[in-house]
Amino acid sequence: MKIGFNKVGSTAIPFELSKENLRFSGTLEKFSRSLIELEAKITGELSIPCDLCAEEIIKSLDESVKFRLSDGIYKDDDHEHEIVEIENSMIDLDEILNSEIELFKSNYFCCKNCQN
Protein backbone atom coordinates (compact mmCIF):
# COMPACT_ATOMS: atom_id res chain seq x y z
CA MET A 1 0.00 0.00 0.00
CA LYS A 2 1.43 3.34 -1.07
CA ILE A 3 0.28 6.78 0.02
CA GLY A 4 1.54 10.06 -1.44
CA PHE A 5 3.40 12.21 1.08
CA ASN A 6 1.35 15.26 0.11
CA LYS A 7 -1.94 13.35 0.64
CA VAL A 8 -1.37 13.23 4.42
CA GLY A 9 -2.75 16.20 6.32
CA SER A 10 -3.27 17.28 9.90
CA THR A 11 -6.18 14.86 10.27
CA ALA A 12 -4.92 11.35 10.99
CA ILE A 13 -5.32 8.87 8.12
CA PRO A 14 -5.92 5.31 9.34
CA PHE A 15 -4.32 2.36 7.53
CA GLU A 16 -4.32 -1.40 7.89
CA LEU A 17 -2.57 -4.14 5.98
CA SER A 18 -1.86 -7.80 6.48
CA LYS A 19 1.06 -10.00 5.56
CA GLU A 20 0.95 -13.72 6.28
CA ASN A 21 -0.17 -13.94 9.94
CA LEU A 22 0.64 -10.32 10.79
CA ARG A 23 -1.53 -7.21 10.94
CA PHE A 24 -0.02 -3.71 10.61
CA SER A 25 -2.45 -0.95 11.54
CA GLY A 26 -2.20 2.63 12.67
CA THR A 27 -2.32 6.22 11.51
CA LEU A 28 -0.35 8.72 9.46
CA GLU A 29 -0.59 12.38 10.41
CA LYS A 30 1.22 15.54 9.32
CA PHE A 31 3.58 16.52 12.14
CA SER A 32 5.18 19.54 10.50
CA ARG A 33 5.65 20.92 7.00
CA SER A 34 8.31 18.32 6.21
CA LEU A 35 7.47 15.43 8.59
CA ILE A 36 4.68 12.89 8.95
CA GLU A 37 4.23 10.87 12.12
CA LEU A 38 3.49 7.16 11.80
CA GLU A 39 2.03 5.47 14.86
CA ALA A 40 1.06 1.81 14.53
CA LYS A 41 0.93 -1.70 15.98
CA ILE A 42 2.17 -4.94 14.51
CA THR A 43 0.25 -7.93 15.86
CA GLY A 44 0.04 -11.61 15.01
CA GLU A 45 2.43 -14.53 14.74
CA LEU A 46 5.78 -14.74 13.02
CA SER A 47 7.76 -17.88 12.14
CA ILE A 48 11.47 -17.52 12.99
CA PRO A 49 14.24 -20.14 12.88
CA CYS A 50 16.13 -20.99 16.07
CA ASP A 51 19.61 -19.48 15.84
CA LEU A 52 21.20 -22.72 17.09
CA CYS A 53 19.34 -25.59 15.41
CA ALA A 54 17.12 -23.80 12.82
CA GLU A 55 13.93 -25.34 14.26
CA GLU A 56 10.89 -23.17 13.56
CA ILE A 57 9.78 -20.94 16.44
CA ILE A 58 6.41 -19.20 16.39
CA LYS A 59 6.63 -15.80 18.09
CA SER A 60 3.58 -13.76 19.01
CA LEU A 61 3.98 -10.10 18.18
CA ASP A 62 2.29 -7.13 19.80
CA GLU A 63 4.73 -4.37 18.93
CA SER A 64 4.09 -0.63 18.86
CA VAL A 65 6.02 1.45 16.35
CA LYS A 66 6.24 5.22 16.22
CA PHE A 67 8.51 7.32 14.06
CA ARG A 68 8.51 10.24 11.70
CA LEU A 69 8.76 10.15 7.93
CA SER A 70 10.67 12.72 5.90
CA ASP A 71 10.19 13.32 2.19
CA GLY A 72 13.81 12.89 1.17
CA ILE A 73 16.91 13.67 3.21
CA TYR A 74 16.16 15.04 6.67
CA LYS A 75 18.27 18.07 7.55
CA ASP A 76 17.83 18.79 11.24
CA ASP A 77 19.54 17.94 14.51
CA ASP A 78 16.41 16.57 16.21
CA HIS A 79 17.65 13.18 17.42
CA GLU A 80 14.81 12.70 19.88
CA HIS A 81 12.72 10.76 17.36
CA GLU A 82 13.64 8.20 14.74
CA ILE A 83 13.36 9.70 11.26
CA VAL A 84 12.75 7.48 8.23
CA GLU A 85 13.60 9.09 4.90
CA ILE A 86 11.27 8.11 2.07
CA GLU A 87 11.92 8.41 -1.66
CA ASN A 88 9.85 9.78 -4.53
CA SER A 89 7.26 11.37 -2.19
CA MET A 90 5.57 7.97 -1.71
CA ILE A 91 5.08 6.29 1.66
CA ASP A 92 5.35 2.55 1.03
CA LEU A 93 3.68 0.88 4.03
CA ASP A 94 4.55 -2.61 2.75
CA GLU A 95 8.22 -1.67 2.73
CA ILE A 96 7.97 -0.19 6.24
CA LEU A 97 6.29 -3.37 7.53
CA ASN A 98 8.94 -5.56 5.86
CA SER A 99 11.70 -3.47 7.46
CA GLU A 100 10.12 -3.79 10.91
CA ILE A 101 9.75 -7.57 10.48
CA GLU A 102 13.41 -7.92 9.46
CA LEU A 103 14.47 -5.76 12.40
CA PHE A 104 12.55 -8.05 14.77
CA LYS A 105 14.02 -11.17 13.11
CA SER A 106 17.54 -9.82 13.62
CA ASN A 107 17.23 -10.49 17.36
CA TYR A 108 18.63 -13.71 18.85
CA PHE A 109 16.05 -16.52 19.11
CA CYS A 110 16.51 -19.88 20.77
CA CYS A 111 13.94 -22.73 20.80
CA LYS A 112 12.95 -24.57 23.99
CA ASN A 113 15.14 -27.57 23.14
CA CYS A 114 18.27 -25.44 22.77
CA GLN A 115 17.60 -23.43 25.92
CA ASN A 116 18.13 -26.53 28.09
JSON list of C-alpha atoms in Angstrom, two decimals:
[
{"chain": "A", "resi": 1, "resn": "MET", "atom": "CA", "xyz": [0.00, 0.00, 0.00]},
{"chain": "A", "resi": 2, "resn": "LYS", "atom": "CA", "xyz": [1.43, 3.34, -1.07]},
{"chain": "A", "resi": 3, "resn": "ILE", "atom": "CA", "xyz": [0.28, 6.78, 0.02]},
{"chain": "A", "resi": 4, "resn": "GLY", "atom": "CA", "xyz": [1.54, 10.06, -1.44]},
{"chain": "A", "resi": 5, "resn": "PHE", "atom": "CA", "xyz": [3.40, 12.21, 1.08]},
{"chain": "A", "resi": 6, "resn": "ASN", "atom": "CA", "xyz": [1.35, 15.26, 0.11]},
{"chain": "A", "resi": 7, "resn": "LYS", "atom": "CA", "xyz": [-1.94, 13.35, 0.64]},
{"chain": "A", "resi": 8, "resn": "VAL", "atom": "CA", "xyz": [-1.37, 13.23, 4.42]},
{"chain": "A", "resi": 9, "resn": "GLY", "atom": "CA", "xyz": [-2.75, 16.20, 6.32]},
{"chain": "A", "resi": 10, "resn": "SER", "atom": "CA", "xyz": [-3.27, 17.28, 9.90]},
{"chain": "A", "resi": 11, "resn": "THR", "atom": "CA", "xyz": [-6.18, 14.86, 10.27]},
{"chain": "A", "resi": 12, "resn": "ALA", "atom": "CA", "xyz": [-4.92, 11.35, 10.99]},
{"chain": "A", "resi": 13, "resn": "ILE", "atom": "CA", "xyz": [-5.32, 8.87, 8.12]},
{"chain": "A", "resi": 14, "resn": "PRO", "atom": "CA", "xyz": [-5.92, 5.31, 9.34]},
{"chain": "A", "resi": 15, "resn": "PHE", "atom": "CA", "xyz": [-4.32, 2.36, 7.53]},
{"chain": "A", "resi": 16, "resn": "GLU", "atom": "CA", "xyz": [-4.32, -1.40, 7.89]},
{"chain": "A", "resi": 17, "resn": "LEU", "atom": "CA", "xyz": [-2.57, -4.14, 5.98]},
{"chain": "A", "resi": 18, "resn": "SER", "atom": "CA", "xyz": [-1.86, -7.80, 6.48]},
{"chain": "A", "resi": 19, "resn": "LYS", "atom": "CA", "xyz": [1.06, -10.00, 5.56]},
{"chain": "A", "resi": 20, "resn": "GLU", "atom": "CA", "xyz": [0.95, -13.72, 6.28]},
{"chain": "A", "resi": 21, "resn": "ASN", "atom": "CA", "xyz": [-0.17, -13.94, 9.94]},
{"chain": "A", "resi": 22, "resn": "LEU", "atom": "CA", "xyz": [0.64, -10.32, 10.79]},
{"chain": "A", "resi": 23, "resn": "ARG", "atom": "CA", "xyz": [-1.53, -7.21, 10.94]},
{"chain": "A", "resi": 24, "resn": "PHE", "atom": "CA", "xyz": [-0.02, -3.71, 10.61]},
{"chain": "A", "resi": 25, "resn": "SER", "atom": "CA", "xyz": [-2.45, -0.95, 11.54]},
{"chain": "A", "resi": 26, "resn": "GLY", "atom": "CA", "xyz": [-2.20, 2.63, 12.67]},
{"chain": "A", "resi": 27, "resn": "THR", "atom": "CA", "xyz": [-2.32, 6.22, 11.51]},
{"chain": "A", "resi": 28, "resn": "LEU", "atom": "CA", "xyz": [-0.35, 8.72, 9.46]},
{"chain": "A", "resi": 29, "resn": "GLU", "atom": "CA", "xyz": [-0.59, 12.38, 10.41]},
{"chain": "A", "resi": 30, "resn": "LYS", "atom": "CA", "xyz": [1.22, 15.54, 9.32]},
{"chain": "A", "resi": 31, "resn": "PHE", "atom": "CA", "xyz": [3.58, 16.52, 12.14]},
{"chain": "A", "resi": 32, "resn": "SER", "atom": "CA", "xyz": [5.18, 19.54, 10.50]},
{"chain": "A", "resi": 33, "resn": "ARG", "atom": "CA", "xyz": [5.65, 20.92, 7.00]},
{"chain": "A", "resi": 34, "resn": "SER", "atom": "CA", "xyz": [8.31, 18.32, 6.21]},
{"chain": "A", "resi": 35, "resn": "LEU", "atom": "CA", "xyz": [7.47, 15.43, 8.59]},
{"chain": "A", "resi": 36, "resn": "ILE", "atom": "CA", "xyz": [4.68, 12.89, 8.95]},
{"chain": "A", "resi": 37, "resn": "GLU", "atom": "CA", "xyz": [4.23, 10.87, 12.12]},
{"chain": "A", "resi": 38, "resn": "LEU", "atom": "CA", "xyz": [3.49, 7.16, 11.80]},
{"chain": "A", "resi": 39, "resn": "GLU", "atom": "CA", "xyz": [2.03, 5.47, 14.86]},
{"chain": "A", "resi": 40, "resn": "ALA", "atom": "CA", "xyz": [1.06, 1.81, 14.53]},
{"chain": "A", "resi": 41, "resn": "LYS", "atom": "CA", "xyz": [0.93, -1.70, 15.98]},
{"chain": "A", "resi": 42, "resn": "ILE", "atom": "CA", "xyz": [2.17, -4.94, 14.51]},
{"chain": "A", "resi": 43, "resn": "THR", "atom": "CA", "xyz": [0.25, -7.93, 15.86]},
{"chain": "A", "resi": 44, "resn": "GLY", "atom": "CA", "xyz": [0.04, -11.61, 15.01]},
{"chain": "A", "resi": 45, "resn": "GLU", "atom": "CA", "xyz": [2.43, -14.53, 14.74]},
{"chain": "A", "resi": 46, "resn": "LEU", "atom": "CA", "xyz": [5.78, -14.74, 13.02]},
{"chain": "A", "resi": 47, "resn": "SER", "atom": "CA", "xyz": [7.76, -17.88, 12.14]},
{"chain": "A", "resi": 48, "resn": "ILE", "atom": "CA", "xyz": [11.47, -17.52, 12.99]},
{"chain": "A", "resi": 49, "resn": "PRO", "atom": "CA", "xyz": [14.24, -20.14, 12.88]},
{"chain": "A", "resi": 50, "resn": "CYS", "atom": "CA", "xyz": [16.13, -20.99, 16.07]},
{"chain": "A", "resi": 51, "resn": "ASP", "atom": "CA", "xyz": [19.61, -19.48, 15.84]},
{"chain": "A", "resi": 52, "resn": "LEU", "atom": "CA", "xyz": [21.20, -22.72, 17.09]},
{"chain": "A", "resi": 53, "resn": "CYS", "atom": "CA", "xyz": [19.34, -25.59, 15.41]},
{"chain": "A", "resi": 54, "resn": "ALA", "atom": "CA", "xyz": [17.12, -23.80, 12.82]},
{"chain": "A", "resi": 55, "resn": "GLU", "atom": "CA", "xyz": [13.93, -25.34, 14.26]},
{"chain": "A", "resi": 56, "resn": "GLU", "atom": "CA", "xyz": [10.89, -23.17, 13.56]},
{"chain": "A", "resi": 57, "resn": "ILE", "atom": "CA", "xyz": [9.78, -20.94, 16.44]},
{"chain": "A", "resi": 58, "resn": "ILE", "atom": "CA", "xyz": [6.41, -19.20, 16.39]},
{"chain": "A", "resi": 59, "resn": "LYS", "atom": "CA", "xyz": [6.63, -15.80, 18.09]},
{"chain": "A", "resi": 60, "resn": "SER", "atom": "CA", "xyz": [3.58, -13.76, 19.01]},
{"chain": "A", "resi": 61, "resn": "LEU", "atom": "CA", "xyz": [3.98, -10.10, 18.18]},
{"chain": "A", "resi": 62, "resn": "ASP", "atom": "CA", "xyz": [2.29, -7.13, 19.80]},
{"chain": "A", "resi": 63, "resn": "GLU", "atom": "CA", "xyz": [4.73, -4.37, 18.93]},
{"chain": "A", "resi": 64, "resn": "SER", "atom": "CA", "xyz": [4.09, -0.63, 18.86]},
{"chain": "A", "resi": 65, "resn": "VAL", "atom": "CA", "xyz": [6.02, 1.45, 16.35]},
{"chain": "A", "resi": 66, "resn": "LYS", "atom": "CA", "xyz": [6.24, 5.22, 16.22]},
{"chain": "A", "resi": 67, "resn": "PHE", "atom": "CA", "xyz": [8.51, 7.32, 14.06]},
{"chain": "A", "resi": 68, "resn": "ARG", "atom": "CA", "xyz": [8.51, 10.24, 11.70]},
{"chain": "A", "resi": 69, "resn": "LEU", "atom": "CA", "xyz": [8.76, 10.15, 7.93]},
{"chain": "A", "resi": 70, "resn": "SER", "atom": "CA", "xyz": [10.67, 12.72, 5.90]},
{"chain": "A", "resi": 71, "resn": "ASP", "atom": "CA", "xyz": [10.19, 13.32, 2.19]},
{"chain": "A", "resi": 72, "resn": "GLY", "atom": "CA", "xyz": [13.81, 12.89, 1.17]},
{"chain": "A", "resi": 73, "resn": "ILE", "atom": "CA", "xyz": [16.91, 13.67, 3.21]},
{"chain": "A", "resi": 74, "resn": "TYR", "atom": "CA", "xyz": [16.16, 15.04, 6.67]},
{"chain": "A", "resi": 75, "resn": "LYS", "atom": "CA", "xyz": [18.27, 18.07, 7.55]},
{"chain": "A", "resi": 76, "resn": "ASP", "atom": "CA", "xyz": [17.83, 18.79, 11.24]},
{"chain": "A", "resi": 77, "resn": "ASP", "atom": "CA", "xyz": [19.54, 17.94, 14.51]},
{"chain": "A", "resi": 78, "resn": "ASP", "atom": "CA", "xyz": [16.41, 16.57, 16.21]},
{"chain": "A", "resi": 79, "resn": "HIS", "atom": "CA", "xyz": [17.65, 13.18, 17.42]},
{"chain": "A", "resi": 80, "resn": "GLU", "atom": "CA", "xyz": [14.81, 12.70, 19.88]},
{"chain": "A", "resi": 81, "resn": "HIS", "atom": "CA", "xyz": [12.72, 10.76, 17.36]},
{"chain": "A", "resi": 82, "resn": "GLU", "atom": "CA", "xyz": [13.64, 8.20, 14.74]},
{"chain": "A", "resi": 83, "resn": "ILE", "atom": "CA", "xyz": [13.36, 9.70, 11.26]},
{"chain": "A", "resi": 84, "resn": "VAL", "atom": "CA", "xyz": [12.75, 7.48, 8.23]},
{"chain": "A", "resi": 85, "resn": "GLU", "atom": "CA", "xyz": [13.60, 9.09, 4.90]},
{"chain": "A", "resi": 86, "resn": "ILE", "atom": "CA", "xyz": [11.27, 8.11, 2.07]},
{"chain": "A", "resi": 87, "resn": "GLU", "atom": "CA", "xyz": [11.92, 8.41, -1.66]},
{"chain": "A", "resi": 88, "resn": "ASN", "atom": "CA", "xyz": [9.85, 9.78, -4.53]},
{"chain": "A", "resi": 89, "resn": "SER", "atom": "CA", "xyz": [7.26, 11.37, -2.19]},
{"chain": "A", "resi": 90, "resn": "MET", "atom": "CA", "xyz": [5.57, 7.97, -1.71]},
{"chain": "A", "resi": 91, "resn": "ILE", "atom": "CA", "xyz": [5.08, 6.29, 1.66]},
{"chain": "A", "resi": 92, "resn": "ASP", "atom": "CA", "xyz": [5.35, 2.55, 1.03]},
{"chain": "A", "resi": 93, "resn": "LEU", "atom": "CA", "xyz": [3.68, 0.88, 4.03]},
{"chain": "A", "resi": 94, "resn": "ASP", "atom": "CA", "xyz": [4.55, -2.61, 2.75]},
{"chain": "A", "resi": 95, "resn": "GLU", "atom": "CA", "xyz": [8.22, -1.67, 2.73]},
{"chain": "A", "resi": 96, "resn": "ILE", "atom": "CA", "xyz": [7.97, -0.19, 6.24]},
{"chain": "A", "resi": 97, "resn": "LEU", "atom": "CA", "xyz": [6.29, -3.37, 7.53]},
{"chain": "A", "resi": 98, "resn": "ASN", "atom": "CA", "xyz": [8.94, -5.56, 5.86]},
{"chain": "A", "resi": 99, "resn": "SER", "atom": "CA", "xyz": [11.70, -3.47, 7.46]},
{"chain": "A", "resi": 100, "resn": "GLU", "atom": "CA", "xyz": [10.12, -3.79, 10.91]},
{"chain": "A", "resi": 101, "resn": "ILE", "atom": "CA", "xyz": [9.75, -7.57, 10.48]},
{"chain": "A", "resi": 102, "resn": "GLU", "atom": "CA", "xyz": [13.41, -7.92, 9.46]},
{"chain": "A", "resi": 103, "resn": "LEU", "atom": "CA", "xyz": [14.47, -5.76, 12.40]},
{"chain": "A", "resi": 104, "resn": "PHE", "atom": "CA", "xyz": [12.55, -8.05, 14.77]},
{"chain": "A", "resi": 105, "resn": "LYS", "atom": "CA", "xyz": [14.02, -11.17, 13.11]},
{"chain": "A", "resi": 106, "resn": "SER", "atom": "CA", "xyz": [17.54, -9.82, 13.62]},
{"chain": "A", "resi": 107, "resn": "ASN", "atom": "CA", "xyz": [17.23, -10.49, 17.36]},
{"chain": "A", "resi": 108, "resn": "TYR", "atom": "CA", "xyz": [18.63, -13.71, 18.85]},
{"chain": "A", "resi": 109, "resn": "PHE", "atom": "CA", "xyz": [16.05, -16.52, 19.11]},
{"chain": "A", "resi": 110, "resn": "CYS", "atom": "CA", "xyz": [16.51, -19.88, 20.77]},
{"chain": "A", "resi": 111, "resn": "CYS", "atom": "CA", "xyz": [13.94, -22.73, 20.80]},
{"chain": "A", "resi": 112, "resn": "LYS", "atom": "CA", "xyz": [12.95, -24.57, 23.99]},
{"chain": "A", "resi": 113, "resn": "ASN", "atom": "CA", "xyz": [15.14, -27.57, 23.14]},
{"chain": "A", "resi": 114, "resn": "CYS", "atom": "CA", "xyz": [18.27, -25.44, 22.77]},
{"chain": "A", "resi": 115, "resn": "GLN", "atom": "CA", "xyz": [17.60, -23.43, 25.92]},
{"chain": "A", "resi": 116, "resn": "ASN", "atom": "CA", "xyz": [18.13, -26.53, 28.09]}
]
